[in-house]
Short mmCIF file of C-alpha atoms in Angstrom, two decimals:
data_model
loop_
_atom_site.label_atom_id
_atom_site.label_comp_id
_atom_site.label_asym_id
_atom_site.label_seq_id
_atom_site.Cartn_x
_atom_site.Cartn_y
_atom_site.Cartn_z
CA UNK H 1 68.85 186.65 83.63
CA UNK H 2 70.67 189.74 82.26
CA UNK H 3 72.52 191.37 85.01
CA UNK H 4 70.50 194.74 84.71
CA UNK H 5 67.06 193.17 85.20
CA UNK H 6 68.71 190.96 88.47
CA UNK H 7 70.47 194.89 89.54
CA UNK H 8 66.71 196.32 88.59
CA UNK H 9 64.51 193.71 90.87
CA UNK H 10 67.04 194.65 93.57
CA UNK H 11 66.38 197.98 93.73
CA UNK H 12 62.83 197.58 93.65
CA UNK H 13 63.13 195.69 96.85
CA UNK H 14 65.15 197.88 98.16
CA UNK H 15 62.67 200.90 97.98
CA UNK H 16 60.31 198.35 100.27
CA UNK H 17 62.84 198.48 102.91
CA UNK H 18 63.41 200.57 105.81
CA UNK H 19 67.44 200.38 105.69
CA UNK H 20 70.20 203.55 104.57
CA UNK H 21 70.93 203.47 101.13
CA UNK H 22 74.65 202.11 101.20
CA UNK H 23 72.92 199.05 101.79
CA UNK H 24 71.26 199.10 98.87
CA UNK H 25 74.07 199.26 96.85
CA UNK H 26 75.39 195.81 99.23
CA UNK H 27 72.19 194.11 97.99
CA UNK H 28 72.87 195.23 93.87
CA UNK H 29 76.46 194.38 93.73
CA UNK H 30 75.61 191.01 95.38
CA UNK H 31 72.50 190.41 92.77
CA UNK H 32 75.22 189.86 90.12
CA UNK H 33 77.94 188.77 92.67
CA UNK H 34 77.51 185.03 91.20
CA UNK H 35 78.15 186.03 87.43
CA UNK H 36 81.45 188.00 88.77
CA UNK H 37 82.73 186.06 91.73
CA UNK H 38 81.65 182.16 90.01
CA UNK H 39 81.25 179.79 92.80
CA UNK H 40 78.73 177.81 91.14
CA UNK H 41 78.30 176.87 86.98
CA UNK H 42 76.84 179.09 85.02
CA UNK H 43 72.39 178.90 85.51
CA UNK H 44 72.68 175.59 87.45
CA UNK H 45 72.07 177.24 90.95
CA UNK H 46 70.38 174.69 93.28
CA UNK H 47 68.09 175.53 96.18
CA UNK H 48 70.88 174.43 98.90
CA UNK H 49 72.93 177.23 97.44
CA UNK H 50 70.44 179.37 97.66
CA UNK H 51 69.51 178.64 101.11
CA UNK H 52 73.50 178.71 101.83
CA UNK H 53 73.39 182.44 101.02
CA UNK H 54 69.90 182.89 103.10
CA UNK H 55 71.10 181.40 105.96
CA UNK H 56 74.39 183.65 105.99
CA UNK H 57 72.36 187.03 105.03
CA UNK H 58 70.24 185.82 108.25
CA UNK H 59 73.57 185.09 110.44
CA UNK H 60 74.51 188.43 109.63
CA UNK H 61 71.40 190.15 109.80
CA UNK H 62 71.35 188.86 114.00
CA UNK H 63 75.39 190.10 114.55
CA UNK H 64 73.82 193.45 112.92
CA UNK H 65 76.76 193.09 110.10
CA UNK H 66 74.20 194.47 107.26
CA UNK H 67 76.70 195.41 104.91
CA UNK H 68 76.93 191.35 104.77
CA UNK H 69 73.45 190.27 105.04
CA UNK H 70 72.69 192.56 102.20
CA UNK H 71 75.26 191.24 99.90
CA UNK H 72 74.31 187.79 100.59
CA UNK H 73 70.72 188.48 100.30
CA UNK H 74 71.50 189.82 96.54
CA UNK H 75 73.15 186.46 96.02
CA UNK H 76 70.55 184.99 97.25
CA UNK H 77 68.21 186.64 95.06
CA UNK H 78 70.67 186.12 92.02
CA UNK H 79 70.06 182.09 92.08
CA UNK H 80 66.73 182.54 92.66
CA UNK H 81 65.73 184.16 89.80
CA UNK H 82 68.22 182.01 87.66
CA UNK H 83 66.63 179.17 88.54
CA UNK H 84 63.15 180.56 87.48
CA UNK H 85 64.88 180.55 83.60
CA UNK H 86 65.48 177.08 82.07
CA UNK H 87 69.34 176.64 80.71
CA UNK H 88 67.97 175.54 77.43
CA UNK H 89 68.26 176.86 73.68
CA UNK H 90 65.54 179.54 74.58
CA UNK H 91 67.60 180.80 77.72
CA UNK H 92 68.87 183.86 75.81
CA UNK H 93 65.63 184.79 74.01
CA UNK H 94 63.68 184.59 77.27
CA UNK H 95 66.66 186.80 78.93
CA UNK H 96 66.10 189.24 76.15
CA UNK H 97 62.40 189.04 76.60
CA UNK H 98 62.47 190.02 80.09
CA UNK H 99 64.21 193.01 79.64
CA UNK H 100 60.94 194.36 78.49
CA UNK H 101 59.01 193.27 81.13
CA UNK H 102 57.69 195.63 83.54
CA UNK H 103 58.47 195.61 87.19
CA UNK H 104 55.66 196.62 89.26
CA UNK H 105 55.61 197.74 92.82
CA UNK H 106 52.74 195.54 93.62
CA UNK H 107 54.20 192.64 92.77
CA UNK H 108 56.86 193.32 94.90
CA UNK H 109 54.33 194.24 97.75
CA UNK H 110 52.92 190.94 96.99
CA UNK H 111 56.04 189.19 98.62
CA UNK H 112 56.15 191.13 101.53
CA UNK H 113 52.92 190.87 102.24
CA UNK H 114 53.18 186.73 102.07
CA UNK H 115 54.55 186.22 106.12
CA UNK H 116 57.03 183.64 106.68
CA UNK H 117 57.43 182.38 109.96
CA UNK H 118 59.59 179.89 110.34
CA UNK H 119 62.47 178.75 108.40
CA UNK H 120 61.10 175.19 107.31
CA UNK H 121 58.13 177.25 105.50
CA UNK H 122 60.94 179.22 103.63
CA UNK H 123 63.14 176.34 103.11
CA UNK H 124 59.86 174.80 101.39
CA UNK H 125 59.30 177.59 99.59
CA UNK H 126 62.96 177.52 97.83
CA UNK H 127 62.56 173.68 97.21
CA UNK H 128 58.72 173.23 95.80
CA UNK H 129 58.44 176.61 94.24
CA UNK H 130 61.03 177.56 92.01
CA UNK H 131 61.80 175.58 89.02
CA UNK H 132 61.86 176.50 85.04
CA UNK H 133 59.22 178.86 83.55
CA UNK H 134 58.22 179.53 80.71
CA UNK H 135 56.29 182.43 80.29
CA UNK H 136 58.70 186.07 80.87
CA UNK H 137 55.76 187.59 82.48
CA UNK H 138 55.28 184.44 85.04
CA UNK H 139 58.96 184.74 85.45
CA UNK H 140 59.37 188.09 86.62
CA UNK H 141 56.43 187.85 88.77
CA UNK H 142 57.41 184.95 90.66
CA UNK H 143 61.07 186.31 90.70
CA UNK H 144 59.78 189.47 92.12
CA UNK H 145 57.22 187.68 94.61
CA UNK H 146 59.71 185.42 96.18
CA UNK H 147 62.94 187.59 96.17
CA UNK H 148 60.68 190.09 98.12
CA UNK H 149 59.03 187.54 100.58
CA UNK H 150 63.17 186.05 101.29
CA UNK H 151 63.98 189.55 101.70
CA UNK H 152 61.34 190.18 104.38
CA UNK H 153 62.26 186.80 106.10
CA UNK H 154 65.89 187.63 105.98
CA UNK H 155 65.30 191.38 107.96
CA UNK H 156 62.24 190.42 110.09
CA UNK H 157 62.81 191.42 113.48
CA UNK H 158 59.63 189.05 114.84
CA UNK H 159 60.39 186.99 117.73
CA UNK H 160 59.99 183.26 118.32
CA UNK H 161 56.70 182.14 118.95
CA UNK H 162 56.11 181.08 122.46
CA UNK H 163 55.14 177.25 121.25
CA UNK H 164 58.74 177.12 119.58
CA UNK H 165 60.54 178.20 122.19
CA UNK H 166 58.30 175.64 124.86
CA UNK H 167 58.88 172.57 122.82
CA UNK H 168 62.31 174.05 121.89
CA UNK H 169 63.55 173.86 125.78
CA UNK H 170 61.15 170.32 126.30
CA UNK H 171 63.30 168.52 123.27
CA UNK H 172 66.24 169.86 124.77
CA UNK H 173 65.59 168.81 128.02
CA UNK H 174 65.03 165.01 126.55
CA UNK H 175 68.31 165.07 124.54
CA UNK H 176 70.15 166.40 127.31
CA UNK H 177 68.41 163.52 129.91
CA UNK H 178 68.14 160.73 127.27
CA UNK H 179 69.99 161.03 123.80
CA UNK H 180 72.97 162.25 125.07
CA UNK H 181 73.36 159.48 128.09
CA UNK H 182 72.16 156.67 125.66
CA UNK H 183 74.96 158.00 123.59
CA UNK H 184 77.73 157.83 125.81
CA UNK H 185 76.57 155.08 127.38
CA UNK H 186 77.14 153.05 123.89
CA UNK H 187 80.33 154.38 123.09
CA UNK H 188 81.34 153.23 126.52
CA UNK H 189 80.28 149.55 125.75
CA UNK H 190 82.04 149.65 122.44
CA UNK H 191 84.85 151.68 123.86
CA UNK H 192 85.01 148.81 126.43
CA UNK H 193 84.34 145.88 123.86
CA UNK H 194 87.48 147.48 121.91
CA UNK H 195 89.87 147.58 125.02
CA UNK H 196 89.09 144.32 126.01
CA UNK H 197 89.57 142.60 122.13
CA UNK H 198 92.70 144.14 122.14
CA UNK H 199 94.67 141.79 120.60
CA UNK H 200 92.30 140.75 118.28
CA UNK H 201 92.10 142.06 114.87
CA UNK H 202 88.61 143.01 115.23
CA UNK H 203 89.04 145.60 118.19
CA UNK H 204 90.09 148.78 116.25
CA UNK H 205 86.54 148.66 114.28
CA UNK H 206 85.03 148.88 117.87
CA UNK H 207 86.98 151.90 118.29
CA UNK H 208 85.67 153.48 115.16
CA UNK H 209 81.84 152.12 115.91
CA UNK H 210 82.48 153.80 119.68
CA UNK H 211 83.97 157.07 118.25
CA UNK H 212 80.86 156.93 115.37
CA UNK H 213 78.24 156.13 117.78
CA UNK H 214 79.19 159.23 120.14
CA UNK H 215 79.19 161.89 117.17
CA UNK H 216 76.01 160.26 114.90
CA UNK H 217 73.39 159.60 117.91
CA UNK H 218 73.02 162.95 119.09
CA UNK H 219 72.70 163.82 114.99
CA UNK H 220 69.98 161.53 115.02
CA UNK H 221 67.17 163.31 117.30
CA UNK H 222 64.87 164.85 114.41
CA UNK H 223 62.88 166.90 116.79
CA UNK H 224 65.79 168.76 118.59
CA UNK H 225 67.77 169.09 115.64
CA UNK H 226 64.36 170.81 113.81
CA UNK H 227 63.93 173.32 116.89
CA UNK H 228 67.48 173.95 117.59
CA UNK H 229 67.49 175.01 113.35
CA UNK H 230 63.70 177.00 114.25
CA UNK H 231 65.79 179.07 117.06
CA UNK H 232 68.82 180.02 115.25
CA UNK H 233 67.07 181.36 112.51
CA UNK H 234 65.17 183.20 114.80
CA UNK H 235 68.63 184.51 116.72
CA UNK H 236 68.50 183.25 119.79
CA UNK H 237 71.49 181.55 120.02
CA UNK H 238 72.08 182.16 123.83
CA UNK H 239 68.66 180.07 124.51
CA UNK H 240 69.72 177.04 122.07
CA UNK H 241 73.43 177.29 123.98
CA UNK H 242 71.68 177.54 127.56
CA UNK H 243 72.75 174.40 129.60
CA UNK H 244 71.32 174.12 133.10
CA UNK H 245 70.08 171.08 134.87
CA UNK H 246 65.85 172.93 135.07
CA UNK H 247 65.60 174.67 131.30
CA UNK H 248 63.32 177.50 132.19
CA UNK H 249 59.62 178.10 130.12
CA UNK H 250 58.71 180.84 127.56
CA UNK H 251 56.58 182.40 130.01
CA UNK H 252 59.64 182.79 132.32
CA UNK H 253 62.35 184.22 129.74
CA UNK H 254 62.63 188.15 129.47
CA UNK H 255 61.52 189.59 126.09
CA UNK H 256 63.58 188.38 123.25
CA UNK H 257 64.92 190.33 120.44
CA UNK H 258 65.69 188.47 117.03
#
């Protein structure tokens, strides 16, 4: 995409949201960041890059750096709508054609108005619905729709919902009580199995399997992994850092800001 149509979807978002307007500038310069600063090949973005740069606009968004989450959101945005354009022998005539398509407001309204509330539903978003169009005018609708529907994801202020942050603190509770003990208590044996085979040949790759087991395990708890994700992206880092021996409920926590 020519860098004046990714600069001109920008600042159609932009007008949709409630921020000063040095920030719009962050979030034009960083829709043709990519094409200046090159940390990817030319029009092969993929959707974990693109969910890289989410994720950091988000990060930044919750330490209220905007200048940041702006910028990134622009890159963001940038891959996005790259990926919408196959890198083919048409590329450049379909550029070219959507220079003359028009960008309406309501199609960016249209992605604002589509809630996302949690970051698995965006992450499915970025993986099952972008891919190669064809048609200029499906192209700049879809690149308006979902640039506009990240950008209210990245800036949304909502807070957890309650049945997150309950089965949130109940996983945690489980892989503090069971994962973690089951994990140390293997590393032990193996730590033990690797002491005692000392003088056997075999005993350093029970030293490795004990030091493997103790980092991979705890990687290995789907659920708690999924929530812990759910709650960071939500910014409530001090909840998914909270240690204590009785996790309290969502019914029990003051009200949280994201």
């Amino acid at each position: 995409m020519k860098w004046s149509t990714h600069r001109q979807i920008a600042r159609f978002i932009a007008r949709f949201i409630p921020y000063p307007s040095f920030l719009t500038k962050e979030l034009v310069e960083g829709s043709t960041d990519p094409d200046i600063n090159k940390d990817r090949p030319h029009h092969q973005p993929d959707p974990n890059c693109i969910l890289k740069y989410i994720w950091d606009a988000r990060e930044a968004f919750h330490e209220n750096d905007l200048k940041k989450a702006f910028r990134n959101l622009g890159r963001a945005c940038h891959y996005i709508q790259d990926m919408l354009i196959e890198n083919n022998r048409e590329h450049n005539s379909l550029e070219e054609s959507l220079r003359n398509e028009r960008i309406r407001d309501d199609l960016i309204e249209e992605g604002f108005q589509q809630g996302i509330h949690s970051y698995r539903q965006l992450k499915n978003i970025i993986f099952k619905r972008i891919g190669p169009l064809k048609s200029p005018k499906q192209i700049m609708k879809d690149s308006c729709e979902i640039s506009a529907l990240v950008a209210k994801a990245v800036i949304s202020k909502e807070n957890p919902p309650g049945k997150l942050i309950d089965d949130f603190l109940s996983a945690k509770r489980r892989y503090h009580h069971k994962t973690l003990p089951f994990s140390l208590l293997i590393s032990l044996i193996l730590l033990f199995i690797s002491l005692a085979t000392h003088n056997f040949p075999i005993s350093p790759l029970f030293l490795v399997a004990s030091i493997l087991c103790g980092f991979l395990i705890p990687q290995l708890d789907p659920d708690y992994n999924y929530l812990k994700q759910e709650m960071n992206w939500y910014g409530c880092s001090k909840i998914v850092t909270l240690i204590t021996p009785s996790l309290p409920t969502s019914s029990s926590l003051p009200y949280l800001e994201s």
